[in-house]
Every structure is written in structure tokens, then in C-alpha cells.
Amino acid sequence: MLAGLLIAVLGAAWLIPAATTPPEFLHDALVATLRHGGDYYDAARDLLRTEPDARAARAFPSTLAVVAAALPAWGLTALVAAGLTVLLWIGGLRLGGLLGRSAGALLVVSLLAFGIVAIAALWLAAPHAAAAALLSAIALVARARERVLAAVAVASAAALIDPAGLVTLAVMGTLALLDGDRREPLLWLGGFLIATLAFVLHLQALGSTPVPAAALIPDGALARLIGAAFPDVPASLAAPLLVLAAFGWAIVADPLGPRVLALTVAGVALDGVLGMRSASLAVALIAPGLAFVPAAVTSLGHSVRARRRITVTRVTR
């Protein structure tokens, strides 16, 4: 395992690049139209005919644009700041409890703060992707036996803003089903069906708007995930960090570990389906996985040096 990890880290540093998330220019134009009394779908149909990234832009419902147009310029920023604060609070409590020592808890909370900075940077270029990543992260860390309904509601809100959030609902429901729970998968399925219905109604209202021939989703979902999770970090360093973070989440015994790992893999694998950009769904929780790497490597190192021992116990009766 140590050899495989070393090869994966070196291969990532050599082969995997980093790329930025394309900006959502259409979102700003729609918000400006709504603030001047225009109709969302009329404006969207006109703008999509010339938008170079129309295939991705037409997947976004009106939710975020309507909210942004109804609030003052600082209102949406305040909402995002509040969401990031909530993630830092509940995420710090949830992740800090996974590491027994105070130094480990401080490290994972600091890395979570780095993930929050990554979402803030993503918001400046792609508000829909950032909102879906923020709400998906809150849903993952808030999930518990007594908070499943709240987690489903938050993840459904993410899907109503950006249909990429459907991947979050599907992943959480599938893992709940594999855990053998009877009630939780039904809740995730209900949220998935509601969000899917809203997405279908959005596409129906938008109609068969012709889009430019060059309107294709940019390739490189993994590269965009690396660029979003580790902004301003060189690709030769960011790619190995992603591999190490995935390894860290893979060895966590808590149910949160497989969920973060599954969301990361599914987001990259399903990126581009129906025009959705789902690669960045796990952006906020990538960096905290690095906090679990030292303990895992140390444990594996001890296993390498360990020798089989036979213990003889003498019992006197």
C-alpha cells in the first residue's frame, strides 16, 4: 500500500495538470436583467443563442439568479459568508471529533478553513458551482441519525441551485442503502425526486433553445477539481495533495470518509452529464483529508516493521 501510494503521488505530480473553472458570465447578465424587471426565461433563451458555454449555462435553474436579483449587492455576499461560517462551525465539530488529540483537531479544522477559502475563490468565478459545493459539504458533515432530514433538505437546496447537486443526493442515498438503513435511503430518494422534477420543469420552460455549435463542456474534470480544491497552488504540488487527501479519507473508519471519497469520485466521473459541472462538489472537504494521512502512513510503517510473535501464557490452577 505504501508503494502504491508513492507511485500514485509521483504519477499525479508528473501527469495530472490543474485548470480553473470557467466563469459563469451568463449568470451576471441574467441577474442584471431581473433587476431591471425582465423575465428570466425570455432573457435566458436570448442569451443562450450566443453564449459560448451555453450547454453548461442552460442547466442552471433560475433559483440563484432570482435570489441575487431580489437582494442588494451585499445581501448575497452576506448569505455566502453565513454559509461558510456554518460550515466551519459544524464541520469543525464533526471533523475535530475524528482525531483524538487536540493537535490533530486543530490541523483538520485549519485544513477545513483552507477548503472554505477554496469555495470563496470558486464563488468569484462560478457562483452555482460554489453554492452546490458549499451546501453539499454542509449536508455531509451535518448528517447524523437525528439530522438526516436536515442534511437531505440542505442537499436538495444545492440541487435546486445547481443540478450537479443531484450527484450528492444520489451518492448519499446509495451509501445509506448499502449501510442497511431502511428509512434514510427513502429520504434521500424523496429529495432526489423533488430536485429532478424541478430540473425537468426548468428544461421544459427553457424549451429547445439552439446553442452555438462550439458550446461543449471543457475537458479535464479532474484538472478542474485540482484547480478548485487547491487554488493558486502549482499543479505539480496540488495533484499529489489530492491523491494524499483521497487516501486520508479512504482510511477513515467514520461513515463520513467513504461519503466524501464517493462524492469526489462520482463528481469527477459524472461531470458533463446533461451539461452539469459536478467535478467541484467535494471542494470544501478535499483538504481536510490530508489531516488523516500522517496517522495512516505511520500505521502502515509499523505494519512493515512488525514481526510475527507468538505469546505463550502459562496459567496456574
C-alpha positions as MATLAB code, in Angstrom:
seq = 'MLAGLLIAVLGAAWLIPAATTPPEFLHDALVATLRHGGDYYDAARDLLRTEPDARAARAFPSTLAVVAAALPAWGLTALVAAGLTVLLWIGGLRLGGLLGRSAGALLVVSLLAFGIVAIAALWLAAPHAAAAALLSAIALVARARERVLAAVAVASAAALIDPAGLVTLAVMGTLALLDGDRREPLLWLGGFLIATLAFVLHLQALGSTPVPAAALIPDGALARLIGAAFPDVPASLAAPLLVLAAFGWAIVADPLGPRVLALTVAGVALDGVLGMRSASLAVALIAPGLAFVPAAVTSLGHSVRARRRITVTRVTR';
ca = [
       0.000    0.000    0.000;
       2.843    2.372    0.782;
       4.461    1.594   -2.567;
       1.166    2.131   -4.393;
       0.641    5.438   -2.596;
       4.145    6.596   -3.534;
       3.607    5.670   -7.189;
       0.224    7.447   -7.254;
       1.695   10.604   -5.722;
       4.634   10.696   -8.148;
       2.381    9.897  -11.111;
      -0.053   12.657  -10.169;
       2.771   15.181   -9.861;
       4.034   14.195  -13.305;
       0.840   13.626  -15.294;
      -2.177   15.490  -13.863;
      -2.466   19.219  -14.590;
      -4.639   21.822  -12.868;
      -7.235   24.008  -14.558;
      -9.529   26.817  -13.497;
     -13.319   26.575  -13.513;
     -14.828   28.513  -16.445;
     -16.608   31.703  -15.276;
     -20.395   31.975  -15.415;
     -20.835   35.156  -17.469;
     -24.455   34.348  -18.246;
     -25.387   34.423  -14.548;
     -24.334   38.060  -14.152;
     -26.275   39.070  -17.270;
     -29.436   37.322  -16.049;
     -29.228   38.933  -12.614;
     -28.899   42.360  -14.237;
     -31.919   41.609  -16.454;
     -34.057   40.543  -13.491;
     -33.131   43.664  -11.531;
     -34.439   45.754  -14.419;
     -37.772   43.906  -14.487;
     -37.036   41.351  -17.209;
     -38.191   37.735  -17.319;
     -35.648   35.034  -16.548;
     -36.553   32.535  -19.264;
     -37.058   35.127  -22.001;
     -33.634   36.572  -21.253;
     -32.056   33.119  -20.940;
     -33.383   31.985  -24.326;
     -31.932   35.090  -25.974;
     -28.559   34.883  -24.253;
     -28.073   31.160  -24.790;
     -28.022   31.621  -28.567;
     -24.720   33.477  -28.323;
     -23.276   32.170  -25.039;
     -20.051   30.241  -25.823;
     -20.671   27.970  -22.826;
     -24.406   27.531  -23.412;
     -24.539   23.794  -22.746;
     -23.457   24.279  -19.143;
     -25.328   27.564  -18.683;
     -28.708   26.158  -19.733;
     -28.534   23.576  -16.925;
     -28.797   26.248  -14.209;
     -32.332   26.918  -12.915;
     -33.460   30.421  -12.017;
     -33.064   29.925   -8.244;
     -29.757   31.682   -7.625;
     -30.404   34.469  -10.143;
     -33.815   35.276   -8.624;
     -32.377   35.375   -5.095;
     -29.427   37.525   -6.198;
     -31.728   39.958   -8.024;
     -34.042   40.281   -5.018;
     -31.212   41.141   -2.616;
     -28.938   44.174   -2.525;
     -25.390   43.778   -3.780;
     -24.107   42.943   -0.297;
     -27.018   40.660    0.589;
     -25.888   37.610   -1.338;
     -22.326   38.084   -0.098;
     -23.662   38.072    3.465;
     -25.592   34.858    2.771;
     -22.490   33.150    1.398;
     -20.413   34.342    4.362;
     -23.056   32.952    6.723;
     -22.999   29.602    4.902;
     -19.214   29.425    5.098;
     -19.365   30.232    8.820;
     -21.912   27.462    9.389;
     -19.683   25.002    7.520;
     -16.659   25.998    9.598;
     -18.653   25.619   12.822;
     -20.406   22.290   12.282;
     -17.566   20.947   10.151;
     -15.040   21.792   12.850;
     -17.106   19.970   15.464;
     -17.644   16.964   13.194;
     -14.111   16.625   11.862;
     -12.396   17.560   15.107;
     -14.079   14.626   16.802;
     -12.448   12.200   14.362;
      -8.988   12.948   15.742;
      -8.391   12.311   19.417;
      -5.563   14.733   20.105;
      -6.010   18.481   20.195;
      -3.155   18.986   17.704;
      -4.910   16.747   15.183;
      -8.221   18.527   15.716;
      -6.525   21.886   15.181;
      -4.908   20.601   11.989;
      -8.142   19.285   10.469;
     -10.017   22.493   11.339;
      -7.234   24.557    9.749;
      -7.454   22.449    6.600;
     -11.234   22.874    6.623;
     -10.639   26.632    6.733;
      -8.465   26.204    3.636;
     -11.371   24.379    1.964;
     -13.649   27.280    2.848;
     -11.185   29.668    1.221;
     -11.290   27.423   -1.863;
     -15.090   27.760   -2.012;
     -14.841   31.533   -1.615;
     -12.391   31.645   -4.530;
     -14.694   29.414   -6.587;
     -17.641   31.721   -5.849;
     -15.912   34.619   -7.593;
     -15.820   32.684  -10.892;
     -18.699   30.176  -10.703;
     -21.408   31.012   -8.114;
     -23.570   27.990   -8.963;
     -20.708   25.521   -8.555;
     -19.628   27.191   -5.313;
     -23.162   27.160   -3.859;
     -23.584   23.466   -4.712;
     -20.196   22.635   -3.163;
     -20.946   24.647   -0.010;
     -24.380   23.121    0.593;
     -23.167   19.613   -0.270;
     -20.365   19.929    2.289;
     -22.802   21.120    4.954;
     -25.100   18.196    4.177;
     -22.241   15.697    4.508;
     -20.882   16.954    7.829;
     -24.342   17.543    9.312;
     -25.569   14.049    8.553;
     -26.249   12.023   11.674;
     -29.010    9.750   12.823;
     -31.000   12.644   14.230;
     -30.061   15.120   11.486;
     -30.695   13.115    8.332;
     -33.764   15.141    7.378;
     -31.859   18.419    7.713;
     -28.995   17.019    5.608;
     -31.463   15.929    2.914;
     -33.053   19.387    2.898;
     -29.671   21.125    2.516;
     -28.558   18.761   -0.258;
     -31.895   19.262   -2.038;
     -31.362   23.035   -1.856;
     -27.974   22.510   -3.508;
     -29.642   20.565   -6.339;
     -32.272   23.296   -6.807;
     -29.476   25.837   -7.304;
     -27.223   23.644   -9.430;
     -28.416   20.254  -10.789;
     -24.932   18.912  -10.046;
     -26.274   18.594   -6.506;
     -28.273   15.597   -7.746;
     -24.992   13.676   -7.581;
     -24.771   14.450   -3.857;
     -28.295   13.159   -3.247;
     -27.621   10.001   -5.280;
     -24.318    9.250   -3.535;
     -25.730    9.773   -0.044;
     -28.804    7.674   -0.794;
     -26.771    4.841   -2.301;
     -24.376    4.643    0.653;
     -27.272    4.783    3.103;
     -28.805    1.841    1.255;
     -25.518   -0.080    1.425;
     -25.375    0.602    5.173;
     -28.599   -1.368    5.545;
     -30.722    1.531    6.755;
     -34.384    1.377    5.789;
     -35.625    4.919    6.407;
     -32.663    7.077    5.332;
     -32.491    5.938    1.678;
     -36.170    6.874    1.270;
     -35.461   10.400    2.479;
     -32.589   10.809    0.028;
     -34.733    9.345   -2.737;
     -37.514   11.829   -1.950;
     -35.082   14.758   -2.152;
     -33.657   13.382   -5.409;
     -37.108   13.071   -6.994;
     -38.140   16.596   -5.974;
     -34.912   18.124   -7.321;
     -35.168   16.067  -10.519;
     -38.737   17.253  -11.086;
     -37.632   20.864  -10.632;
     -34.809   20.331  -13.139;
     -37.166   18.786  -15.704;
     -39.610   21.680  -15.318;
     -36.726   24.118  -15.784;
     -35.651   22.447  -19.033;
     -39.257   22.397  -20.229;
     -39.665   26.114  -19.525;
     -36.409   26.834  -21.321;
     -37.516   24.932  -24.407;
     -35.365   23.732  -27.268;
     -33.172   26.794  -27.458;
     -30.498   26.412  -30.157;
     -26.981   26.734  -28.791;
     -23.724   27.551  -30.576;
     -22.012   24.585  -32.192;
     -18.868   25.115  -30.102;
     -20.744   25.048  -26.785;
     -19.112   21.989  -25.257;
     -18.133   21.235  -21.686;
     -14.375   21.733  -21.323;
     -12.469   18.503  -20.845;
     -10.442   17.838  -17.748;
     -12.883   17.418  -14.836;
     -10.090   16.123  -12.614;
      -7.886   19.061  -13.552;
     -10.678   21.483  -12.658;
     -11.196   19.747   -9.312;
      -7.496   20.103   -8.518;
      -7.522   23.771   -9.503;
     -10.624   24.477   -7.406;
      -9.580   22.478   -4.326;
      -6.086   23.980   -4.174;
      -6.315   27.470   -5.696;
      -3.040   29.196   -6.517;
      -1.092   26.009   -5.702;
       1.210   24.726   -8.502;
      -0.194   21.698  -10.302;
       2.901   19.608   -9.530;
       2.067   20.019   -5.837;
      -1.738   20.238   -5.967;
      -2.217   16.913   -7.798;
      -0.220   14.861   -5.235;
      -2.108   16.639   -2.442;
      -5.375   15.461   -3.994;
      -4.094   11.868   -4.052;
      -2.998   12.097   -0.423;
      -6.310   13.646    0.628;
      -8.238   10.835   -1.078;
      -6.019    8.302    0.689;
      -6.672   10.039    4.002;
     -10.448    9.863    3.578;
     -10.212    6.242    2.411;
      -8.725    5.062    5.719;
     -11.152    6.959    7.984;
     -13.357    4.500    9.830;
     -16.148    7.055   10.304;
     -19.034    6.922    7.750;
     -18.050   10.419    6.623;
     -14.877    9.053    4.990;
     -16.465    6.854    2.307;
     -19.076    9.522    1.601;
     -16.511   12.220    0.885;
     -14.485    9.805   -1.232;
     -17.555    8.601   -3.135;
     -18.726   12.172   -3.785;
     -15.276   13.103   -5.104;
     -15.127   10.141   -7.477;
     -18.749   10.412   -8.626;
     -18.453   14.167   -9.164;
     -15.482   13.723  -11.490;
     -16.955   10.683  -13.259;
     -20.355   12.307  -13.948;
     -19.030   15.729  -14.876;
     -20.544   16.860  -18.168;
     -23.654   14.646  -17.982;
     -26.663   16.772  -19.056;
     -24.336   19.756  -19.063;
     -23.758   19.615  -15.299;
     -20.390   20.519  -13.816;
     -20.164   18.224  -10.819;
     -16.372   17.884  -10.511;
     -16.106   20.520   -7.768;
     -18.831   19.189   -5.430;
     -16.339   17.985   -2.784;
     -14.037   21.025   -2.956;
     -14.521   22.085    0.674;
     -13.706   18.639    2.090;
     -10.693   17.719   -0.048;
      -8.031   19.467    2.033;
      -9.216   18.122    5.449;
      -8.435   14.606    4.221;
      -4.738   15.489    4.490;
      -5.070   15.546    8.285;
      -5.615   11.763    8.333;
      -2.574   10.911    6.202;
       0.180   11.018    8.889;
      -1.597    8.521   11.151;
      -2.312    6.221    8.203;
       1.277    6.270    6.923;
       2.609    5.721   10.457;
       0.296    2.744   10.938;
       1.380    1.218    7.639;
       5.013    1.814    8.521;
       4.571   -0.041   11.803;
       2.958   -2.909    9.888;
       6.002   -3.111    7.606;
       8.418   -3.360   10.553;
       6.237   -5.688   12.602;
       7.257   -9.311   13.015;
       5.012  -12.218   13.822;
       5.227  -13.019   17.509;
       3.978  -15.980   19.481;
       2.918  -15.288   23.032;
       2.809  -18.181   25.478;
       0.701  -17.666   28.574;
       1.106  -20.038   31.496;
      -1.918  -20.417   33.729;
      -1.527  -21.870   37.200;
      -4.530  -23.637   38.670;
];
